[in-house]
Coordinates of C-alpha atoms (C1' of nucleotides) in Angstrom, one line a residue:
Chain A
X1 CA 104.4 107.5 93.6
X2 CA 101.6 109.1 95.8
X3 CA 100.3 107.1 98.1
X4 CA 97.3 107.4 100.1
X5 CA 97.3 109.5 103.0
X6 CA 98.9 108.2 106.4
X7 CA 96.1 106.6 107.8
X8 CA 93.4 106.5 105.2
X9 CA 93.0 103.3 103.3
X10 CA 90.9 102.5 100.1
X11 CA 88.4 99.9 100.6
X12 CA 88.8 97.3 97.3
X13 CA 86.2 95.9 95.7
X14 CA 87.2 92.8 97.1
X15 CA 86.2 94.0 100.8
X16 CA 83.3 96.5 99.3
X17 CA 81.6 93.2 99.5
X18 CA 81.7 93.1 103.5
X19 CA 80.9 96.7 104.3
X20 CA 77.7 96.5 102.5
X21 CA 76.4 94.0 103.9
X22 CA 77.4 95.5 107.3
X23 CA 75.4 99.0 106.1
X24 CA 72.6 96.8 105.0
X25 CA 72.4 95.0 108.1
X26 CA 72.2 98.3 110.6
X27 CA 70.0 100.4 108.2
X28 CA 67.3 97.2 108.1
X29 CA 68.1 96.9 112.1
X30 CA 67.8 100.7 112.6
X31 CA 64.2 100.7 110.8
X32 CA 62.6 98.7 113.4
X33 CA 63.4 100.8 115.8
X34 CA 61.8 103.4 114.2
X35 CA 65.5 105.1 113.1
X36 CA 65.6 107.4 110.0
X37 CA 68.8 107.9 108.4
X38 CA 70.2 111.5 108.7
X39 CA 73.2 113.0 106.6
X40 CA 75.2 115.7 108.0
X41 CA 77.7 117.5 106.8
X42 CA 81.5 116.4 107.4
X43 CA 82.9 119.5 108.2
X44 CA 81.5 122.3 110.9
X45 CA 82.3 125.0 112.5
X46 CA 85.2 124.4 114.9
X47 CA 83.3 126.1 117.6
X48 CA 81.0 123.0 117.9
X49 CA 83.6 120.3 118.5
X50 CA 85.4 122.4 121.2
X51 CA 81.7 123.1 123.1
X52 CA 80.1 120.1 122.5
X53 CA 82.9 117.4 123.1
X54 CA 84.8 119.5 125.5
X55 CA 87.8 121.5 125.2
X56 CA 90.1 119.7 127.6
X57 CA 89.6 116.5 125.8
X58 CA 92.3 114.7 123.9
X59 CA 90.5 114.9 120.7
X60 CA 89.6 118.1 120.7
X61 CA 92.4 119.5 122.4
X62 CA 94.6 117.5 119.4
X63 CA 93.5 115.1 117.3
X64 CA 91.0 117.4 115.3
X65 CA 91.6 117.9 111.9
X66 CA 91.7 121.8 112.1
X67 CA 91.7 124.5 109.4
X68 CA 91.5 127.8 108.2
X69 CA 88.8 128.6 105.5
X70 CA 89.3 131.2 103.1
X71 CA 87.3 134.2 105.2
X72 CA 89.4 133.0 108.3
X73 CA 86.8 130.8 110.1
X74 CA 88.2 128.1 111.4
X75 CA 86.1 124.5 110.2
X76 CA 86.8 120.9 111.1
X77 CA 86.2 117.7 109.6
X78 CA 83.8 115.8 112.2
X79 CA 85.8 113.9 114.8
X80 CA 82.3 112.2 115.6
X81 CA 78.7 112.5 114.9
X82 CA 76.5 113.4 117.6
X83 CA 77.8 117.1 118.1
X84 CA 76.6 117.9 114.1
X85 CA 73.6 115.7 114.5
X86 CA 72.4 118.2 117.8
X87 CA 73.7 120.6 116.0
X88 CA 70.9 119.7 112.8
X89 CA 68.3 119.0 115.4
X90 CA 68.1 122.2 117.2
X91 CA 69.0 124.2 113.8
X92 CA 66.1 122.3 112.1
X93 CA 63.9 122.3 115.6
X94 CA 63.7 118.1 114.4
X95 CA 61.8 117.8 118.0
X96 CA 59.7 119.8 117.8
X97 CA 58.1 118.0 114.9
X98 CA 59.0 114.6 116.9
X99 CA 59.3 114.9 120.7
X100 CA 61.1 111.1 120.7
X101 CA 63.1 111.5 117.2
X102 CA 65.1 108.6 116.4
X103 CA 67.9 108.9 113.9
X104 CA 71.2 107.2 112.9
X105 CA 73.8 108.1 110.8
X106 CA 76.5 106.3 108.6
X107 CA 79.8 107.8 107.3
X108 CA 83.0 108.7 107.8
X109 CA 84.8 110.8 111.2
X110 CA 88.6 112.4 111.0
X111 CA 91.1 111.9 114.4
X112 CA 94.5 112.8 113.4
X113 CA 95.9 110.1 115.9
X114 CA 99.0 107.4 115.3
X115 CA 97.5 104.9 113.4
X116 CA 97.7 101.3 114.4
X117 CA 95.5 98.1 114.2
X118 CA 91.7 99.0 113.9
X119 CA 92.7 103.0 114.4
X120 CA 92.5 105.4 111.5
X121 CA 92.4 108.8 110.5
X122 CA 89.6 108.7 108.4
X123 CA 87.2 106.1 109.8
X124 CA 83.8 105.1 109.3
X125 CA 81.1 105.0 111.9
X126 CA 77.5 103.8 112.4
X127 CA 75.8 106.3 114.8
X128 CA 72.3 105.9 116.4
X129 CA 70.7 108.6 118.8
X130 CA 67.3 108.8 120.2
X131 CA 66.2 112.3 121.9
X132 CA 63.7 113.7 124.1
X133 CA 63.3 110.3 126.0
X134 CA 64.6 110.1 129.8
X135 CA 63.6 107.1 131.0
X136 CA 65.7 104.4 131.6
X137 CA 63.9 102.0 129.4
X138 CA 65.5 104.1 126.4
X139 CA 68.8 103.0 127.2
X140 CA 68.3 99.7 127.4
X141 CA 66.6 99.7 124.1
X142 CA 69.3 102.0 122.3
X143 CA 71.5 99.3 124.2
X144 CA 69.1 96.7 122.6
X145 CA 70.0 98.1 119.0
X146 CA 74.0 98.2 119.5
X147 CA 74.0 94.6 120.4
X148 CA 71.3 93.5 117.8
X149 CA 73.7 95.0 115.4
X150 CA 76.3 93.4 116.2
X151 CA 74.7 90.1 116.6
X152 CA 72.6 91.0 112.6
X153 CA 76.3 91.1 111.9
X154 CA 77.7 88.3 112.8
X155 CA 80.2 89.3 116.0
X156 CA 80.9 85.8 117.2
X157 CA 81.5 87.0 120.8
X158 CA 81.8 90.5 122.6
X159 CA 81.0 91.7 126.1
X160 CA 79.0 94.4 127.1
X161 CA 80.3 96.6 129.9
X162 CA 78.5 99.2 131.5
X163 CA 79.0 102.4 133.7
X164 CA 77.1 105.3 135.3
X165 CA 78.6 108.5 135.3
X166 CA 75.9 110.6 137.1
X167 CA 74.4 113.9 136.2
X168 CA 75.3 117.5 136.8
X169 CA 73.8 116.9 140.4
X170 CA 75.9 114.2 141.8
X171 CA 79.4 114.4 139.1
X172 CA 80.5 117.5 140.8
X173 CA 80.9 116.3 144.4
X174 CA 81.8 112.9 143.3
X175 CA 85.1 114.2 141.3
X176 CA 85.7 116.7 144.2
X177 CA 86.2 113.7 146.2
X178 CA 88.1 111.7 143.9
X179 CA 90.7 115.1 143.1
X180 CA 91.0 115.0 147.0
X181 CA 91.9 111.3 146.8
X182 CA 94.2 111.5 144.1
X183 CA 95.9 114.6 145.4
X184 CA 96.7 112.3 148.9
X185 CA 98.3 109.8 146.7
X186 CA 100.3 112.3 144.0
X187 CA 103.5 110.2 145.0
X188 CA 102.4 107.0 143.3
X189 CA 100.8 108.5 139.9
X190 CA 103.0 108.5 137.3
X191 CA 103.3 112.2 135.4
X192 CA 100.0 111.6 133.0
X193 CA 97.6 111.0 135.8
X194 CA 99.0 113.6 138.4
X195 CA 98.7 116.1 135.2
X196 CA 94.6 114.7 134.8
X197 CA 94.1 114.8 138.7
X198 CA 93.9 118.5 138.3
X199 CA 92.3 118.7 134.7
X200 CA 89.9 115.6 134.7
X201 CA 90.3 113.0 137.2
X202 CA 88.0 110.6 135.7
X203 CA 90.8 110.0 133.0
X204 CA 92.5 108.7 135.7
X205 CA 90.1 105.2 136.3
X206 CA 90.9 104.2 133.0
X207 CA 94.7 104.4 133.3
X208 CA 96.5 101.3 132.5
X209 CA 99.6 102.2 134.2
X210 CA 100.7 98.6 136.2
X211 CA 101.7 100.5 139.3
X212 CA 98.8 102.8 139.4
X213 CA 96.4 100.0 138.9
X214 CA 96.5 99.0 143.1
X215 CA 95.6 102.4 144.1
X216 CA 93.0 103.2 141.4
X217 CA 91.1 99.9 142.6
X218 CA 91.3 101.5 146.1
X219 CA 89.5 105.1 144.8
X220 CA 85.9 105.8 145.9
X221 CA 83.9 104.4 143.2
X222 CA 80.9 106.8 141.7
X223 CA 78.5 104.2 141.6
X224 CA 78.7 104.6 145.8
X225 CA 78.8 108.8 145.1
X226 CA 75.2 108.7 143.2
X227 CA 72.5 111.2 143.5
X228 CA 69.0 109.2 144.5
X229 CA 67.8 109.9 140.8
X230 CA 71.1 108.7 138.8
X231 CA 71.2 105.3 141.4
X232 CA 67.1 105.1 140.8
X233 CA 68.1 105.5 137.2
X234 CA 71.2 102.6 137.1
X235 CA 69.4 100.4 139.0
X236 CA 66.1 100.4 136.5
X237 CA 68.8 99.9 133.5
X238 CA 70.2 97.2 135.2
X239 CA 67.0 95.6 136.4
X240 CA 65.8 95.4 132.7
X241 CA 69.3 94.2 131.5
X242 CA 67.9 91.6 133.8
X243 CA 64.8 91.2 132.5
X244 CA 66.1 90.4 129.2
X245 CA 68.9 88.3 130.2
X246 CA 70.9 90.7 128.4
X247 CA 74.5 89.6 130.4
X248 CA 77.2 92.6 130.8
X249 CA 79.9 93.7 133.4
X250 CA 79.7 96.9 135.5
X251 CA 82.7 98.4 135.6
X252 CA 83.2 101.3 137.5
X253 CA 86.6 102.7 135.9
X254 CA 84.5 103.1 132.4
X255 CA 84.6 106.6 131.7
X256 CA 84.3 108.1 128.1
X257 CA 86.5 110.4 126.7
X258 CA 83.9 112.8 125.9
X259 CA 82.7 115.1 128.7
X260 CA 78.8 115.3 127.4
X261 CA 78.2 112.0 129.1
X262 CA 75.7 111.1 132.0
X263 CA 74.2 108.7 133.7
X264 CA 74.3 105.4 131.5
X265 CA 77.8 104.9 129.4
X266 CA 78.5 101.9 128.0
X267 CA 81.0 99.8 125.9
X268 CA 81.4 96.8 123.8
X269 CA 84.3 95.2 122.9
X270 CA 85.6 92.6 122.2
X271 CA 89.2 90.4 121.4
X272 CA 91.1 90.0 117.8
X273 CA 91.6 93.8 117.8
X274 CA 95.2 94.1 119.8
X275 CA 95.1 96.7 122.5
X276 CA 92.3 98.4 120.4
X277 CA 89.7 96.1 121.7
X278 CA 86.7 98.7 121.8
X279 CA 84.2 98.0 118.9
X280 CA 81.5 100.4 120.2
X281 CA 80.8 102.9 122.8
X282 CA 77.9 105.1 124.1
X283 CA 76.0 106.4 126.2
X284 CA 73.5 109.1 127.7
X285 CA 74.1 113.1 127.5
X286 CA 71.4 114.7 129.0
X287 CA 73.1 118.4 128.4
X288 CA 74.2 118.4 125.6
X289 CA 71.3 119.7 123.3
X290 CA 71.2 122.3 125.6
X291 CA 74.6 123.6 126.3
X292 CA 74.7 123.4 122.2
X293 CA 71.9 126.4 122.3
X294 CA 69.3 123.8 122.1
X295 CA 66.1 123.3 124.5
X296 CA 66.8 121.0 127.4
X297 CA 66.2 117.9 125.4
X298 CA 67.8 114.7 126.7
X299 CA 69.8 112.1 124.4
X300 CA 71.6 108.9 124.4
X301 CA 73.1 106.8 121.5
X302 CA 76.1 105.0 120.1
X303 CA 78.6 104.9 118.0
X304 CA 80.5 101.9 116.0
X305 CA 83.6 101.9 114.5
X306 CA 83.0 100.3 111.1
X307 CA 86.5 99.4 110.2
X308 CA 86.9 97.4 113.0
X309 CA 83.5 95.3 112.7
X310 CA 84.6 94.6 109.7
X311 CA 88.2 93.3 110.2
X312 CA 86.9 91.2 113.3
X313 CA 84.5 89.5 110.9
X314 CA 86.9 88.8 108.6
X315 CA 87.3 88.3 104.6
X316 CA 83.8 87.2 103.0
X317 CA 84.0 84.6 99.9
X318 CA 84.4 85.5 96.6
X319 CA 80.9 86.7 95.2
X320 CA 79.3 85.4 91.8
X321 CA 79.8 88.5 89.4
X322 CA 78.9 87.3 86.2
X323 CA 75.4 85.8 85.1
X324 CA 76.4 84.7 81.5
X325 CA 79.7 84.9 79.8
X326 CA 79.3 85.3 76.0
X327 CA 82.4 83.5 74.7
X328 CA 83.1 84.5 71.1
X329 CA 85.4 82.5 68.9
X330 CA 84.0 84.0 65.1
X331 CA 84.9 87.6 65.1
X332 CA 82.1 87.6 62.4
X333 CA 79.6 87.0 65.3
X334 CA 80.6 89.9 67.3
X335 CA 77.4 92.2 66.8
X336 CA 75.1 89.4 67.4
X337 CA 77.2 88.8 70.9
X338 CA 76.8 92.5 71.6
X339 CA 73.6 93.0 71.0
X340 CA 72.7 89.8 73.0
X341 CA 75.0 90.9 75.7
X342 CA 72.7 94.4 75.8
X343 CA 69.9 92.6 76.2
X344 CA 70.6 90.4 79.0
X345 CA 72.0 93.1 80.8
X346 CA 68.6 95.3 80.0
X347 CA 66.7 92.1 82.0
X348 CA 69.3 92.7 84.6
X349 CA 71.1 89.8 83.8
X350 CA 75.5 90.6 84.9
X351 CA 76.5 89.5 81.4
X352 CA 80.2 90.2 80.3
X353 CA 82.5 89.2 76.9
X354 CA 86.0 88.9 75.7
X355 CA 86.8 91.8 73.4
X356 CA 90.5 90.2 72.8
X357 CA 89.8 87.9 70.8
X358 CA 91.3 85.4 72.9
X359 CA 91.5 81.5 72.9
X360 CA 88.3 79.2 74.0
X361 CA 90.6 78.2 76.9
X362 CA 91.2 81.9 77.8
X363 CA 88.1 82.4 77.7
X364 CA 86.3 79.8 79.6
X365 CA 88.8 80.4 82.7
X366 CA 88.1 84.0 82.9
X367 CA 83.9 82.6 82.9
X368 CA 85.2 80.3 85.6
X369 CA 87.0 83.2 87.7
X370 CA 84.4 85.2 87.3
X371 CA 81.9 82.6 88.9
X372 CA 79.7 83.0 85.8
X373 CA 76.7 80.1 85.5
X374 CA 76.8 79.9 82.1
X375 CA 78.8 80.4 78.9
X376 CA 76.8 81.1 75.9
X377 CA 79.2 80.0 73.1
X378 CA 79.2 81.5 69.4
X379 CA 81.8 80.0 66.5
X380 CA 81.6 79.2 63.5
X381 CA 80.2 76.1 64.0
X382 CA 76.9 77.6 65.8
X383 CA 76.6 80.8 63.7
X384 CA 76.2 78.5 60.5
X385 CA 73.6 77.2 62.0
X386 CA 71.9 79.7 63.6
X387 CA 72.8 78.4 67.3
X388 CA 74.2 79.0 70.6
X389 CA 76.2 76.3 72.8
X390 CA 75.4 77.1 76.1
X391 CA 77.3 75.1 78.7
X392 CA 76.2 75.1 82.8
X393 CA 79.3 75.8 84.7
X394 CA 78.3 73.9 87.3
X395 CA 76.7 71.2 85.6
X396 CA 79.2 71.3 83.0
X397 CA 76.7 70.4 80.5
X398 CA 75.7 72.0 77.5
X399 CA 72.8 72.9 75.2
X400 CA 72.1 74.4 71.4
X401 CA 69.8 77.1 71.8
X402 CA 68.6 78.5 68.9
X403 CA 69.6 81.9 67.9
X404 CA 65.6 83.2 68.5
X405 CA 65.0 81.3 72.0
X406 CA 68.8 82.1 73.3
X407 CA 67.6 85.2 74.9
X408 CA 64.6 83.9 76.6
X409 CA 66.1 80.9 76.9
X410 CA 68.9 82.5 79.4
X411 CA 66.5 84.7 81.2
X412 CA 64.3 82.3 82.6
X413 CA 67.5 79.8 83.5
X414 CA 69.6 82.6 84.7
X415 CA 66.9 84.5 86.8
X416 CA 65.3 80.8 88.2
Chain B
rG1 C1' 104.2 113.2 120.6
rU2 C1' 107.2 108.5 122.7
rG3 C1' 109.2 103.3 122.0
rG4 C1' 110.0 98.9 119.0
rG5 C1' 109.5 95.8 114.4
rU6 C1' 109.5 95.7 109.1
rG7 C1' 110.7 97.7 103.9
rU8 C1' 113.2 92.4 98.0
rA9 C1' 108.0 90.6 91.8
rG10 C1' 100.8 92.6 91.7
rC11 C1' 100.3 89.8 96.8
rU12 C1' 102.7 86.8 101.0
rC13 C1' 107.7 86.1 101.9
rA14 C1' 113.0 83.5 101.6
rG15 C1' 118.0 85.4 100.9
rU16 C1' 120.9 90.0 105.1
rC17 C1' 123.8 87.3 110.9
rU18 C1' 129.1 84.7 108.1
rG19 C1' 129.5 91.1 101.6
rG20 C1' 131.4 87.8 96.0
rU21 C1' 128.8 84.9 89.1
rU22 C1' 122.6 86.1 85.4
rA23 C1' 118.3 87.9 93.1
rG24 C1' 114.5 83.2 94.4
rA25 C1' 109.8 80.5 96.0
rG26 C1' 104.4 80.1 96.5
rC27 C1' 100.0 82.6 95.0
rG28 C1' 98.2 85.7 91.0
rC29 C1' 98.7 87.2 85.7
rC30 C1' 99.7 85.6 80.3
rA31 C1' 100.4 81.5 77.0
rG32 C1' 100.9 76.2 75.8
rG33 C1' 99.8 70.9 76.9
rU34 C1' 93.3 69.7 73.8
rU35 C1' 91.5 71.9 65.1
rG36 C1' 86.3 74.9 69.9
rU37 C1' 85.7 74.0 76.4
rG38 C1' 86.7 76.2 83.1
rG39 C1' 88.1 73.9 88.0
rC40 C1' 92.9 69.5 89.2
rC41 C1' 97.7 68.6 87.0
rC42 C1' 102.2 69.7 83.9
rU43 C1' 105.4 73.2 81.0
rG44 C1' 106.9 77.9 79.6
rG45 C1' 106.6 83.4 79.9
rA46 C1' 106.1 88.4 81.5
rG47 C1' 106.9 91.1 85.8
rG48 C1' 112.3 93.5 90.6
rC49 C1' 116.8 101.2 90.3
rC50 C1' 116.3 94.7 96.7
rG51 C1' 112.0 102.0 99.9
rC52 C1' 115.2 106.5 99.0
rG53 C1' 120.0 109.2 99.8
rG54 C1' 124.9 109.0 101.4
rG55 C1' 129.2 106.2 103.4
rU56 C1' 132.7 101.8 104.0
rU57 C1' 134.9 98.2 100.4
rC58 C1' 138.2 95.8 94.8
rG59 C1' 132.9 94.5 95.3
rA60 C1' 126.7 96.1 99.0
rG61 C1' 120.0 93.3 98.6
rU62 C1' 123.6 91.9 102.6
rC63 C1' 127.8 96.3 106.8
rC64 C1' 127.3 101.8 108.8
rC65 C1' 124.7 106.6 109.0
rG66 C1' 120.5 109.4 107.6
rU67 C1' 115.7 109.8 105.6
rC68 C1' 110.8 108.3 104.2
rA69 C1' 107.0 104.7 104.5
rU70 C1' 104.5 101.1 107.0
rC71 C1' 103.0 97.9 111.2
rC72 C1' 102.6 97.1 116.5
rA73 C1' 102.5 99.3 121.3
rC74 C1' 102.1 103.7 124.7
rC75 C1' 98.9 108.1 125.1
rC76 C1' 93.8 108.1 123.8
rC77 C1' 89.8 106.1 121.5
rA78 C1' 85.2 103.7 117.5

RNA sequence: GUGGGUGUAGCUCAGUCUGGUUAGAGCGCCAGGUUGUGGCCCUGGAGGCCGCGGGUUCGAGUCCCGUCAUCCACCCCA
């Protein structure tokens, strides 16, 4: 039998259900934030990835989904969004047109990771960035969005925790400082973090290593190794935070696992997901436009992970999915059945039959299954008189319609 | 890439430790109980190379080895 690939998963009508409402919910969110959808391809160059998210990260470094094209360039399905979106937006000059563009972006990503609970391969994401906008009032508003989305949605609870990275002035010196500290205390790092004390010590705050965890509390923290403008910058995100009683945790280990980011990152997650407890993550990248070939255009956004929205929220009810059932018990009444059928379904009535010829009973439960509101019944009875039974499911009582109201008759009752 | 759990009906799972007639349950599906009426209830039916391959044994769903799949965790991340 073939299966589906190791961590890809159809999505069954059953659950369609949930991620639509989902989608509907961010792209009517998105909108009054003045967001426009933009669709970008799923595959780029290769080059982009390794420049934009850095090389010496884990995703690029391998969990991309890597391959040869037919002329020998190497393409990769998109292990994220932003790096394609800045790549559209400087290839399409979108700021020039809009100096504050807005965007957001739905669809699917590839990490070629183990997969366990809420992790794929293939996995969806909702993706909102805003460019051109430094001050800190942006991020509290793109911060603004993330949570509005997942409050549109229906995330019972969640916590909000936030970080500052710095900038390009500051980062530097601060992870200088922290290599020196972490080179001082090699002897209690176990092999992964002496390996990212050379290569990226920031990895090394988020370790969750038990007998790290002492001395990592112990490590001078960035927020105290802030330039004036990335502190001036914090503290205004924070102070508005404030303003809007918006509540969240400063954590000083959050560090993303994508080198564009400065200044503001932040993080939402939340329980019910196992050790995979992040729902959403994002934050500010300042220079990434630019080290992409771009101008020097400043950017901060988010991104969701749909799959596991959706599984924290749980399996929706069963959805109505039938209008009117047309239950036929004289096969000489089929054409008047099928031609009635068309023309519900022409007023955008969700009208289905039985073309088995099965029993009343058969009948009547599949209506019922199918959460239908009416049957319209046709035997032999009815069709020598020129009549429809139509029955209320919910009522459960019934009618004679005759054969010229039956139509109209349904519209109004079905549509009211 | 590393570690652990689990693979039996469409789905969720008993049965495996202590090997032995035709492998079970609930849900779902189909039909009947009502000459033409759903939900609740009752009855019946269909549906299983017990993941795959090898081994031990008179005999393997059950024990052993391998393999594949899947889940959870680590790493990392949405």
């Amino acid at each position: 039998m073939i299966r589906a690939i190791k961590g890809t998963k159809d999505i069954l009508p059953e659950e369609v259900g949930a991620w639509q409402r989902v989608e509907s919910a961010a792209r009517a969110l998105f909108a009054r934030y003045g967001c426009r959808e933009i669709r970008t391809p799923i595959f780029e160059e290769t080059q982009l990835f390794a420049r934009g998210i850095g090389a010496e990260t884990d995703i690029v470094s391998k969990e991309m989904y890597t391959f040869a094209d037919r002329d020998e360039s190497s393409l990769t399905l998109r292990p994220e969004a932003t790096a394609g979106i800045v790549r559209a937006v400087i290839e399409h000059n979108l700021m020039n047109e809009d100096p504050a563009l807005r965007v957001y972006a739905l669809g699917p990503m590839f990490r070629r990771e183990r997969p366990q609970k809420g992790r794929y391969r293939q996995f969806h994401q909702v993706d909102v960035e805003i460019f051109g906008v430094a001050a800190p009032s942006v991020d509290v508003e793109v911060i603004q969005i993330a949570l509005g989305f997942l409050e549109a949605a229906g995330l019972p609870d969640y916590e909000l925790v936030l970080n500052s990275v710095g900038d390009a002035a500051c980062r530097p010196a601060y992870v200088e400082t922290l290599r020196a500290a972490l080179r001082a205390n090699l002897a209690t790092l176990g092999p992964d973090s002496q390996r990212r004390a050379e290569t990226n010590p920031l990895r090394v705050l988020d370790s969750k290593a038990p007998e790290e965890q002492a001395l990592i509390e112990s490590l001078p923290k960035i927020s105290e190794h802030l330039c004036d403008a990335c502190r001036e910058h914090f503290a205004e995100v924070r102070r508005q935070l404030d303003l809007f009683a918006i509540p969240y945790r400063v954590d000083h280990r959050l560090v993303r696992g994508l080198d564009y980011y400065t200044r503001t990152t932040f993080e939402v997650t939340s329980g019910a997901l196992g050790a995979q407890n992040s729902v959403l993550g994002g934050g500010r990248y300042d220079g990434l436009v630019k080290d992409l070939g771009g101008p020097d255009l400043t950017g901060i956004g988010f991104a969701l992970g749909l799959e596991r929205l959706v599984m924290i929220l749980g399996a929706p009810k069963a959805e109505r999915r039938c209008d009117v059932f047309l239950a036929l018990l004289a096969p000489a009444g089929r054409d008047k059945a099928l031609l009635l059928q068309r023309e519900l379904r022409a007023a955008g009535l969700a009208v289905l039959t039985d073309h088995e010829g099965r029993g009343l009973k058969s009948q009547m439960k599949r209506a019922d299954k199918l959460q239908s509101r009416f049957v319209a019944l046709l035997g032999d009875d009815e069709l020598a008189k020129n009549v429809w039974t139509v029955r209320d499911m919910a009522g459960s009582s019934q009618e004679t319609i005759e054969d010229a109201r039956i139509a109209a008759y349904l519209k109004e009752k079905a549509n009211g």
